[in-house]
Amino acid sequence: MADIKVTPNGVTVSQNLRNLVHRLVWTSITVGYYFYFTGTTNSTGDIYYVKTTDSGTTWGSAVQVNSDASSIIVRGLSTWYDQWTPGNSGDIIHIGWSDCTEGGINAKAYFRYRRLNTSGDSLGTQRTVDTRDNGSRLRGYVGVPCVARSDAIYYLSYSGFGTDFGSWKRSTDAGANWTTLSLTNVTLQWASSEVRIVPGNDDDADDMYLVKWSPGGLFLYWYDYSGDVWTATVMDADVGSNSINLDSCTRVSDKHSFVVYNLDDSHLTLECIEITGNTTSTQRTNILTDTVAHTSIGIGIDPRNDLVVVYGGLEGGGSGIGAKKSQDDGVSWTSETQVDEDAADVDDAQIATRSFQAVGTIFLVWTTDSSTIVYGNTVTFVLVSPSDKVARVTGLVHHWAAGPNPVYQLEIMTGGLFSQYFSPISATNEPEPTIPVERKAPVWRPTLLDYGKWLADHTHAEQVAIFGEEAVSFADWSRWAIGLRAMGRGML
């Protein structure tokens, strides 16, 4: 569909902030929030959010986040949603930013924190977590909040030029008070400002992970709260010597974390690492290898626990935003799907990390090199099977049925094709191999069983969000499904 304008008319959105982390938050399949700053690198503006209640089709009026009487200079902006933390069912979006108004970006920085309660869209008191006055060349960059599995709030602030500055603080009273913790052995120079924080360590709910690039490699820092110490592990020593793009996320179902990053200075190769246990990291299959240079990248987890990665710059060359999906934790990736309609030069692609608009779809936002307007669009992914010739059972699925008895489907994959056995709508609940095999041919036609499976896999709210009606008919659904398959954008 056509690209959607997310920010209000007449608003200029800064493209030059550091560490623009997770500013797009989905709290349900229909409700989302986007946070942005209206100033530029060294000019004043304010922080706002806009909200959608129709899955991104329209966005409401801007609401100011910072409570300052006058406009401010912001060098970094970051958010964290409670439910991105495993085991957390809260409604709070935690917002952190650096206020460099006093003397500009080369002087004094205040690192701020504020909470948005999405259950009623009320903003809490604006807090100052830390202050840094370096006299000159401070370049106060960003404050990054994150919530541990213990519900404690952590806040990393960092900045500096030549002599780096960083502080690591913790709050257990909703940000009213902050305790200073150790940052020993963690170097946070301004030139290596690509940093992500996620909940860490399966064994301790208070521990955290910090993922950071520096010219010496891609590092995983494990923070042990009980000892107030950091342990560093090199995940990849072969990264470029100049700055790279990276992003990370945590899968709430098993607490595994994933990192995507550029391998080299030319930004031609995009790699993925999975972090499990304490500091065990496993290199996964490259998402892109020696392709066109790409810009901002993002990673998220969909409701099926699959990985989705987006990036600026298409695999085959040309402008636009590409997206790929993995159903096996990065062992293999789907072919590229282009997200944006206009195929403009992309400056700041952002994915709705850790939460998704609906099953099988994402809504993400970006700015272009020639515009300070934020655009968005939805992409729906195709499920791609491995092309090997080994026969395997790929799943036993319980389907919706029109009658009183359930329908089961047994899938066997051979040579990249799915063979499906269905149990009849009768007394039996087990697949019967005597039922004729249905192969998904190149010219695909949906059946009532396909329709039933789709209904079973999508909630009523998801169906309404996609079709805009209370109950989609089989005929309407079939036309939609066939159209998506024909465009190579469908996922059932």
Short mmCIF file of C-alpha atoms in Angstrom, two decimals:
data_model
loop_
_atom_site.label_atom_id
_atom_site.label_comp_id
_atom_site.label_asym_id
_atom_site.label_seq_id
_atom_site.Cartn_x
_atom_site.Cartn_y
_atom_site.Cartn_z
CA MET A 1 0.00 0.00 0.00
CA ALA A 2 1.04 3.63 -0.29
CA ASP A 3 3.43 4.96 2.34
CA ILE A 4 1.69 6.60 5.30
CA LYS A 5 2.70 9.94 6.77
CA VAL A 6 3.15 9.42 10.51
CA THR A 7 4.17 12.87 11.79
CA PRO A 8 1.87 15.93 11.61
CA ASN A 9 1.98 18.44 8.74
CA GLY A 10 4.59 21.17 9.09
CA VAL A 11 6.70 19.25 11.61
CA THR A 12 10.44 18.83 11.02
CA VAL A 13 11.83 15.67 12.60
CA SER A 14 15.53 15.45 13.40
CA GLN A 15 17.46 12.84 11.41
CA ASN A 16 20.75 13.38 13.23
CA LEU A 17 20.16 12.17 16.77
CA ARG A 18 22.44 9.51 18.19
CA ASN A 19 21.15 6.13 19.34
CA LEU A 20 17.55 6.48 18.18
CA VAL A 21 16.54 3.31 19.97
CA HIS A 22 13.14 1.64 19.84
CA ARG A 23 11.11 4.81 19.35
CA LEU A 24 8.20 2.91 17.78
CA VAL A 25 6.16 0.96 20.34
CA TRP A 26 3.15 -1.29 19.69
CA THR A 27 1.06 -2.11 22.77
CA SER A 28 -1.49 -4.12 20.76
CA ILE A 29 -2.17 -4.96 17.12
CA THR A 30 -4.07 -1.70 16.70
CA VAL A 31 -2.42 0.71 19.17
CA GLY A 32 1.06 2.12 18.57
CA TYR A 33 3.18 5.10 19.67
CA TYR A 34 5.96 6.88 17.79
CA PHE A 35 8.40 9.25 19.60
CA TYR A 36 10.42 11.98 17.87
CA PHE A 37 12.32 15.26 18.39
CA THR A 38 11.53 18.35 16.30
CA GLY A 39 14.88 20.14 16.52
CA THR A 40 18.09 19.49 14.60
CA THR A 41 21.65 18.64 15.69
CA ASN A 42 22.28 21.91 17.54
CA SER A 43 18.94 23.73 17.46
CA THR A 44 16.04 23.67 19.87
CA GLY A 45 12.85 21.69 19.61
CA ASP A 46 10.69 19.41 21.75
CA ILE A 47 10.03 15.69 22.16
CA TYR A 48 6.60 14.46 21.07
CA TYR A 49 4.71 11.26 20.50
CA VAL A 50 1.88 10.46 18.12
CA LYS A 51 -0.52 7.56 18.58
CA THR A 52 -2.44 5.27 16.24
CA THR A 53 -5.46 3.18 17.17
CA ASP A 54 -6.06 1.65 13.73
CA SER A 55 -2.83 -0.29 13.12
CA GLY A 56 -0.99 2.68 11.63
CA THR A 57 -3.53 3.74 9.01
CA THR A 58 -3.93 7.13 10.72
CA TRP A 59 -1.99 8.90 13.48
CA GLY A 60 -3.36 11.36 16.03
CA SER A 61 -2.26 14.77 17.23
CA ALA A 62 1.22 15.26 18.71
CA VAL A 63 1.62 15.16 22.51
CA GLN A 64 4.66 16.84 24.07
CA VAL A 65 6.80 14.59 26.28
CA ASN A 66 9.37 16.95 27.85
CA SER A 67 7.94 19.32 30.46
CA ASP A 68 10.46 22.15 29.97
CA ALA A 69 9.09 25.69 29.76
CA SER A 70 11.26 26.42 26.72
CA SER A 71 12.36 24.27 23.82
CA ILE A 72 15.49 22.17 24.30
CA ILE A 73 18.44 20.74 22.36
CA VAL A 74 18.33 16.94 22.30
CA ARG A 75 21.20 14.76 21.12
CA GLY A 76 19.69 11.34 21.82
CA LEU A 77 16.28 9.75 22.43
CA SER A 78 15.43 6.22 23.55
CA THR A 79 12.41 4.25 24.77
CA TRP A 80 11.70 0.91 26.46
CA TYR A 81 8.29 -0.75 26.85
CA ASP A 82 7.59 -2.91 29.91
CA GLN A 83 6.43 -5.88 27.87
CA TRP A 84 9.73 -6.06 25.95
CA THR A 85 11.11 -7.51 29.21
CA PRO A 86 10.44 -11.26 29.71
CA GLY A 87 7.76 -11.86 32.33
CA ASN A 88 6.64 -8.22 32.49
CA SER A 89 2.99 -7.39 31.75
CA GLY A 90 3.20 -3.68 32.61
CA ASP A 91 1.88 -0.74 30.59
CA ILE A 92 4.74 1.76 30.97
CA ILE A 93 6.86 3.21 28.15
CA HIS A 94 10.14 4.45 29.66
CA ILE A 95 11.63 7.46 27.84
CA GLY A 96 15.22 8.70 28.12
CA TRP A 97 16.96 11.62 26.42
CA SER A 98 19.92 13.99 26.73
CA ASP A 99 19.15 17.69 27.20
CA CYS A 100 22.10 19.73 25.91
CA THR A 101 20.39 23.13 25.94
CA GLU A 102 22.74 24.77 28.44
CA GLY A 103 25.70 25.75 26.25
CA GLY A 104 24.81 23.54 23.31
CA ILE A 105 25.96 20.02 22.47
CA ASN A 106 29.60 20.82 23.33
CA ALA A 107 28.97 21.88 26.92
CA LYS A 108 26.61 20.57 29.61
CA ALA A 109 24.23 17.62 29.39
CA TYR A 110 21.27 16.64 31.56
CA PHE A 111 20.09 13.06 31.18
CA ARG A 112 16.32 12.94 31.59
CA TYR A 113 13.74 10.24 32.27
CA ARG A 114 9.94 10.20 32.01
CA ARG A 115 7.23 7.52 31.98
CA LEU A 116 4.15 7.20 29.80
CA ASN A 117 1.42 4.99 31.26
CA THR A 118 -0.33 3.62 28.17
CA SER A 119 -3.37 2.43 30.13
CA GLY A 120 -4.53 6.05 30.22
CA ASP A 121 -1.79 7.90 28.33
CA SER A 122 -0.69 9.83 31.41
CA LEU A 123 2.86 11.17 31.66
CA GLY A 124 4.73 10.94 34.96
CA THR A 125 7.06 13.51 36.49
CA GLN A 126 10.13 14.41 34.44
CA ARG A 127 13.28 13.30 36.29
CA THR A 128 16.98 14.15 35.97
CA VAL A 129 19.01 10.95 36.24
CA ASP A 130 22.47 12.46 35.79
CA THR A 131 24.31 15.65 34.85
CA ARG A 132 27.63 16.04 33.06
CA ASP A 133 29.64 19.25 32.63
CA ASN A 134 32.82 18.65 30.65
CA GLY A 135 33.52 22.32 29.93
CA SER A 136 33.74 21.78 26.19
CA ARG A 137 33.39 19.12 23.52
CA LEU A 138 30.97 17.14 25.63
CA ARG A 139 28.61 16.11 22.84
CA GLY A 140 26.09 14.81 25.38
CA TYR A 141 24.60 11.93 23.51
CA VAL A 142 21.93 9.83 25.07
CA GLY A 143 20.28 8.25 28.04
CA VAL A 144 19.05 4.70 27.52
CA PRO A 145 16.48 3.20 29.92
CA CYS A 146 15.81 -0.53 30.21
CA VAL A 147 13.76 -2.68 32.61
CA ALA A 148 15.23 -5.81 34.19
CA ARG A 149 13.20 -8.95 34.82
CA SER A 150 13.19 -7.92 38.50
CA ASP A 151 11.24 -4.75 37.46
CA ALA A 152 14.19 -2.53 38.40
CA ILE A 153 14.85 0.29 35.91
CA TYR A 154 18.40 0.69 34.62
CA TYR A 155 19.63 3.83 32.89
CA LEU A 156 22.83 4.19 30.87
CA SER A 157 24.00 7.71 30.03
CA TYR A 158 27.09 8.33 27.99
CA SER A 159 28.86 11.09 26.10
CA GLY A 160 32.31 12.56 25.68
CA PHE A 161 34.95 13.63 23.22
CA GLY A 162 38.47 12.29 23.70
CA THR A 163 37.76 11.55 27.37
CA ASP A 164 34.60 9.50 27.51
CA PHE A 165 31.89 9.71 30.12
CA GLY A 166 29.32 7.18 31.15
CA SER A 167 27.10 6.46 34.13
CA TRP A 168 25.08 3.38 35.04
CA LYS A 169 22.18 3.88 37.45
CA ARG A 170 19.30 1.89 38.89
CA SER A 171 15.87 2.81 40.27
CA THR A 172 13.33 0.70 42.12
CA ASP A 173 10.78 3.48 42.76
CA ALA A 174 9.57 4.38 39.25
CA GLY A 175 12.50 6.71 38.60
CA ALA A 176 12.10 8.99 41.62
CA ASN A 177 15.54 8.05 42.97
CA TRP A 178 18.61 6.57 41.26
CA THR A 179 21.53 4.59 42.70
CA THR A 180 24.92 4.89 40.99
CA LEU A 181 26.46 1.56 39.96
CA SER A 182 29.83 0.54 38.57
CA LEU A 183 30.87 0.98 34.94
CA THR A 184 34.38 -0.37 35.51
CA ASN A 185 35.85 -2.06 32.42
CA VAL A 186 33.18 -0.56 30.13
CA THR A 187 34.48 2.08 27.72
CA LEU A 188 31.85 4.36 26.20
CA GLN A 189 33.52 6.82 23.84
CA TRP A 190 31.38 9.10 21.71
CA ALA A 191 32.84 7.69 18.50
CA SER A 192 31.66 4.19 19.44
CA SER A 193 28.15 5.20 20.41
CA GLU A 194 26.32 2.18 19.02
CA VAL A 195 25.09 0.63 22.27
CA ARG A 196 22.08 -1.52 23.15
CA ILE A 197 20.89 -2.73 26.55
CA VAL A 198 18.66 -5.78 27.10
CA PRO A 199 17.67 -7.90 30.11
CA GLY A 200 20.33 -10.58 30.60
CA ASN A 201 21.38 -13.81 32.35
CA ASP A 202 18.78 -16.54 32.72
CA ASP A 203 19.84 -17.16 36.33
CA ASP A 204 19.52 -13.66 37.81
CA ALA A 205 16.58 -11.33 37.12
CA ASP A 206 18.65 -8.27 38.10
CA ASP A 207 21.45 -8.83 35.58
CA MET A 208 21.71 -7.00 32.25
CA TYR A 209 23.48 -7.23 28.89
CA LEU A 210 25.16 -4.32 27.14
CA VAL A 211 26.04 -4.82 23.46
CA LYS A 212 28.64 -2.38 22.13
CA TRP A 213 30.81 -1.89 19.08
CA SER A 214 34.31 -0.47 19.24
CA PRO A 215 37.28 -0.65 16.83
CA GLY A 216 38.41 -3.78 18.72
CA GLY A 217 35.29 -5.77 17.97
CA LEU A 218 31.65 -6.35 18.85
CA PHE A 219 31.44 -6.85 22.61
CA LEU A 220 28.91 -8.36 25.00
CA TYR A 221 29.17 -6.89 28.50
CA TRP A 222 27.39 -8.88 31.19
CA TYR A 223 26.43 -6.87 34.28
CA ASP A 224 26.20 -8.93 37.49
CA TYR A 225 24.13 -6.87 39.92
CA SER A 226 24.94 -9.01 42.96
CA GLY A 227 28.66 -8.21 42.59
CA ASP A 228 28.26 -4.86 40.78
CA VAL A 229 30.78 -6.04 38.17
CA TRP A 230 30.99 -6.26 34.37
CA THR A 231 32.39 -9.16 32.35
CA ALA A 232 33.34 -8.55 28.71
CA THR A 233 33.15 -11.12 25.91
CA VAL A 234 34.20 -10.50 22.31
CA MET A 235 31.42 -11.79 20.06
CA ASP A 236 33.07 -10.80 16.76
CA ALA A 237 36.63 -9.51 16.46
CA ASP A 238 36.44 -8.91 12.71
CA VAL A 239 34.14 -5.89 12.60
CA GLY A 240 35.20 -2.67 10.88
CA SER A 241 37.41 -0.04 12.47
CA ASN A 242 34.88 2.75 11.84
CA SER A 243 31.39 3.04 13.27
CA ILE A 244 28.85 0.36 12.42
CA ASN A 245 25.08 0.02 12.69
CA LEU A 246 23.64 -2.48 15.15
CA ASP A 247 20.42 -3.40 16.92
CA SER A 248 19.30 -6.03 19.41
CA CYS A 249 16.18 -7.50 20.98
CA THR A 250 15.13 -10.11 23.52
CA ARG A 251 12.61 -12.88 22.87
CA VAL A 252 10.30 -12.95 25.86
CA SER A 253 9.35 -16.63 25.44
CA ASP A 254 12.84 -18.02 26.18
CA LYS A 255 14.90 -14.93 27.15
CA HIS A 256 17.26 -15.37 24.18
CA SER A 257 18.73 -12.15 22.79
CA PHE A 258 19.64 -11.44 19.17
CA VAL A 259 22.05 -8.88 17.71
CA VAL A 260 22.27 -7.71 14.09
CA TYR A 261 25.15 -5.56 12.88
CA ASN A 262 27.28 -4.46 9.93
CA LEU A 263 30.44 -6.49 9.59
CA ASP A 264 32.62 -3.93 7.84
CA ASP A 265 33.19 -0.22 7.27
CA SER A 266 31.50 -0.40 3.87
CA HIS A 267 28.29 -1.75 5.46
CA LEU A 268 27.98 -4.46 2.77
CA THR A 269 27.49 -7.49 5.04
CA LEU A 270 24.77 -7.82 7.69
CA GLU A 271 25.29 -10.49 10.36
CA CYS A 272 23.30 -11.99 13.25
CA ILE A 273 24.31 -13.39 16.65
CA GLU A 274 22.14 -15.26 19.18
CA ILE A 275 22.92 -14.89 22.91
CA THR A 276 21.77 -17.65 25.28
CA GLY A 277 22.38 -18.63 28.90
CA ASN A 278 24.84 -16.22 30.46
CA THR A 279 27.33 -15.10 27.81
CA THR A 280 27.09 -17.83 25.18
CA SER A 281 26.94 -16.24 21.72
CA THR A 282 26.38 -18.14 18.48
CA GLN A 283 27.07 -16.70 15.03
CA ARG A 284 24.12 -17.23 12.69
CA THR A 285 23.80 -17.15 8.90
CA ASN A 286 24.49 -13.78 7.28
CA ILE A 287 21.38 -11.81 6.42
CA LEU A 288 23.23 -9.99 3.63
CA THR A 289 26.69 -10.77 2.22
CA ASP A 290 28.75 -8.37 0.09
CA THR A 291 25.68 -6.49 -1.15
CA VAL A 292 24.87 -2.83 -1.62
CA ALA A 293 25.79 -0.57 1.31
CA HIS A 294 22.89 -0.32 3.75
CA THR A 295 22.04 2.19 6.45
CA SER A 296 20.00 1.88 9.64
CA ILE A 297 19.02 -1.62 10.70
CA GLY A 298 16.50 -3.07 13.13
CA ILE A 299 15.48 -6.47 14.50
CA GLY A 300 12.29 -7.67 16.15
CA ILE A 301 10.44 -10.82 17.22
CA ASP A 302 7.00 -11.59 15.81
CA PRO A 303 4.17 -13.37 17.71
CA ARG A 304 5.36 -16.74 16.33
CA ASN A 305 8.82 -16.06 17.86
CA ASP A 306 10.37 -15.63 14.40
CA LEU A 307 13.06 -13.00 13.71
CA VAL A 308 12.42 -10.07 11.39
CA VAL A 309 15.22 -7.74 10.24
CA VAL A 310 14.83 -4.48 8.29
CA TYR A 311 17.53 -2.36 6.69
CA GLY A 312 17.94 0.62 4.38
CA GLY A 313 19.31 -0.22 0.93
CA LEU A 314 18.03 -3.15 -1.14
CA GLU A 315 19.97 -6.37 -1.59
CA GLY A 316 20.03 -6.16 -5.38
CA GLY A 317 20.99 -2.49 -5.38
CA GLY A 318 18.85 0.62 -5.37
CA SER A 319 17.05 2.67 -2.78
CA GLY A 320 14.40 1.49 -0.39
CA ILE A 321 13.86 -0.53 2.78
CA GLY A 322 14.37 -4.29 2.69
CA ALA A 323 13.09 -6.86 5.17
CA LYS A 324 13.88 -10.53 5.80
CA LYS A 325 12.44 -13.12 8.16
CA SER A 326 13.89 -16.22 9.84
CA GLN A 327 11.82 -19.07 11.31
CA ASP A 328 14.85 -20.96 12.68
CA ASP A 329 16.71 -18.41 14.83
CA GLY A 330 18.82 -17.05 11.99
CA VAL A 331 19.92 -20.35 10.44
CA SER A 332 18.13 -19.38 7.22
CA TRP A 333 16.43 -16.22 5.95
CA THR A 334 13.60 -15.55 3.52
CA SER A 335 14.14 -13.67 0.31
CA GLU A 336 14.01 -9.89 0.56
CA THR A 337 10.68 -8.06 0.74
CA GLN A 338 10.63 -4.33 0.00
CA VAL A 339 8.68 -2.35 2.57
CA ASP A 340 8.42 1.20 1.26
CA GLU A 341 6.34 2.14 -1.76
CA ASP A 342 8.34 5.18 -2.86
CA ALA A 343 11.82 3.57 -2.89
CA ALA A 344 13.50 6.76 -1.64
CA ASP A 345 16.97 6.97 -0.11
CA VAL A 346 16.48 5.81 3.46
CA ASP A 347 18.11 7.60 6.36
CA ASP A 348 16.65 6.10 9.53
CA ALA A 349 14.62 2.90 9.13
CA GLN A 350 13.10 1.80 12.44
CA ILE A 351 11.31 -1.45 13.17
CA ALA A 352 8.69 -2.00 15.85
CA THR A 353 11.16 -4.06 17.81
CA ARG A 354 9.91 -6.72 20.22
CA SER A 355 6.24 -6.12 19.46
CA PHE A 356 4.35 -6.43 16.23
CA GLN A 357 1.23 -4.99 14.69
CA ALA A 358 -0.30 -8.39 13.91
CA VAL A 359 0.60 -11.99 13.26
CA GLY A 360 2.86 -12.10 10.21
CA THR A 361 2.96 -8.34 9.65
CA ILE A 362 5.01 -5.41 10.88
CA PHE A 363 4.57 -1.66 10.65
CA LEU A 364 7.79 0.33 10.63
CA VAL A 365 8.73 3.96 10.12
CA TRP A 366 11.59 5.80 8.45
CA THR A 367 12.83 9.15 7.17
CA THR A 368 14.45 9.71 3.77
CA ASP A 369 17.61 11.56 2.85
CA SER A 370 15.60 14.33 1.18
CA SER A 371 12.85 14.76 3.76
CA THR A 372 12.38 15.30 7.49
CA ILE A 373 8.92 13.75 7.40
CA VAL A 374 8.45 10.34 9.02
CA TYR A 375 6.75 7.74 6.81
CA GLY A 376 5.44 4.27 7.63
CA ASN A 377 4.10 1.17 5.93
CA THR A 378 3.08 -2.42 6.59
CA VAL A 379 4.80 -5.52 5.22
CA THR A 380 3.43 -9.08 5.26
CA PHE A 381 5.90 -11.92 4.95
CA VAL A 382 5.92 -15.08 2.84
CA LEU A 383 6.83 -18.31 4.61
CA VAL A 384 9.68 -19.97 2.74
CA SER A 385 10.55 -23.66 3.19
CA PRO A 386 14.07 -25.08 2.88
CA SER A 387 14.82 -26.45 -0.59
CA ASP A 388 16.55 -29.66 0.48
CA LYS A 389 15.16 -33.04 -0.56
CA VAL A 390 14.90 -34.60 2.87
CA ALA A 391 11.39 -35.62 3.92
CA ARG A 392 10.46 -34.45 7.39
CA VAL A 393 7.40 -33.93 9.54
CA THR A 394 7.07 -30.17 9.93
CA GLY A 395 4.06 -29.94 12.17
CA LEU A 396 0.80 -31.26 13.54
CA VAL A 397 -1.74 -28.44 13.52
CA HIS A 398 -5.15 -28.29 15.21
CA HIS A 399 -7.58 -26.43 12.94
CA TRP A 400 -10.88 -24.69 13.36
CA ALA A 401 -13.78 -26.72 11.99
CA ALA A 402 -17.35 -25.87 11.05
CA GLY A 403 -18.69 -28.97 12.82
CA PRO A 404 -18.48 -30.24 16.39
CA ASN A 405 -15.21 -32.14 15.87
CA PRO A 406 -11.71 -30.69 15.41
CA VAL A 407 -9.65 -31.03 12.27
CA TYR A 408 -5.96 -31.91 12.43
CA GLN A 409 -3.36 -31.36 9.74
CA LEU A 410 -0.11 -33.30 9.42
CA GLU A 411 2.53 -31.58 7.30
CA ILE A 412 5.40 -33.43 5.65
CA MET A 413 7.97 -31.39 3.74
CA THR A 414 9.77 -33.04 0.82
CA GLY A 415 12.06 -31.17 -1.54
CA GLY A 416 10.68 -27.81 -0.49
CA LEU A 417 7.02 -28.82 -1.03
CA PHE A 418 4.51 -29.36 1.75
CA SER A 419 2.40 -32.51 1.61
CA GLN A 420 -0.63 -32.25 3.86
CA TYR A 421 -2.85 -34.95 5.36
CA PHE A 422 -6.12 -33.82 6.91
CA SER A 423 -8.31 -35.67 9.36
CA PRO A 424 -11.96 -35.73 8.26
CA ILE A 425 -14.62 -33.80 10.14
CA SER A 426 -15.82 -36.88 11.97
CA ALA A 427 -15.27 -38.72 15.21
CA THR A 428 -11.55 -39.25 14.69
CA ASN A 429 -9.06 -36.65 15.83
CA GLU A 430 -5.95 -38.11 14.16
CA PRO A 431 -4.62 -37.55 10.64
CA GLU A 432 -5.45 -40.38 8.26
CA PRO A 433 -2.84 -41.15 5.57
CA THR A 434 -5.63 -42.54 3.40
CA ILE A 435 -6.86 -39.00 2.84
CA PRO A 436 -5.50 -37.84 -0.56
CA VAL A 437 -2.33 -35.78 -0.40
CA GLU A 438 -2.77 -32.12 -1.29
CA ARG A 439 0.37 -30.48 -2.69
CA LYS A 440 0.71 -26.74 -2.71
CA ALA A 441 1.20 -26.22 -6.42
CA PRO A 442 2.76 -23.08 -7.97
CA VAL A 443 -0.75 -21.85 -8.79
CA TRP A 444 -2.20 -21.78 -5.32
CA ARG A 445 -5.93 -21.84 -4.60
CA PRO A 446 -7.19 -21.51 -1.03
CA THR A 447 -9.51 -24.10 0.49
CA LEU A 448 -11.98 -23.94 3.33
CA LEU A 449 -9.35 -25.62 5.47
CA ASP A 450 -6.87 -22.84 4.62
CA TYR A 451 -9.55 -20.34 5.55
CA GLY A 452 -10.25 -22.15 8.79
CA LYS A 453 -6.59 -22.32 9.68
CA TRP A 454 -6.21 -18.59 9.09
CA LEU A 455 -9.23 -17.86 11.30
CA ALA A 456 -7.79 -20.07 14.03
CA ASP A 457 -4.39 -18.36 13.90
CA HIS A 458 -5.79 -14.80 14.01
CA THR A 459 -7.85 -13.28 16.78
CA HIS A 460 -11.07 -11.44 16.06
CA ALA A 461 -9.30 -8.12 16.63
CA GLU A 462 -6.59 -9.06 14.14
CA GLN A 463 -9.17 -10.01 11.51
CA VAL A 464 -10.99 -6.69 11.96
CA ALA A 465 -7.69 -4.78 11.81
CA ILE A 466 -6.82 -6.35 8.46
CA PHE A 467 -10.22 -6.39 6.75
CA GLY A 468 -12.09 -3.60 8.52
CA GLU A 469 -15.16 -5.75 9.05
CA GLU A 470 -16.57 -7.93 11.79
CA ALA A 471 -16.54 -11.24 9.90
CA VAL A 472 -14.64 -11.71 6.66
CA SER A 473 -16.31 -14.07 4.19
CA PHE A 474 -14.48 -16.97 2.57
CA ALA A 475 -14.82 -15.28 -0.84
CA ASP A 476 -13.32 -11.98 0.35
CA TRP A 477 -10.57 -13.75 2.25
CA SER A 478 -9.71 -15.92 -0.78
CA ARG A 479 -9.32 -12.90 -3.06
CA TRP A 480 -7.07 -11.23 -0.49
CA ALA A 481 -4.95 -14.35 0.05
CA ILE A 482 -4.52 -15.03 -3.68
CA GLY A 483 -3.53 -11.41 -4.26
CA LEU A 484 -0.87 -11.49 -1.55
CA ARG A 485 0.56 -14.75 -2.89
CA ALA A 486 0.67 -13.31 -6.40
CA MET A 487 2.65 -10.30 -5.16
CA GLY A 488 4.97 -12.50 -3.12
CA ARG A 489 3.93 -10.67 0.06
CA GLY A 490 1.52 -13.12 1.64
CA MET A 491 1.72 -15.19 4.77
CA LEU A 492 -1.15 -17.36 5.91
#
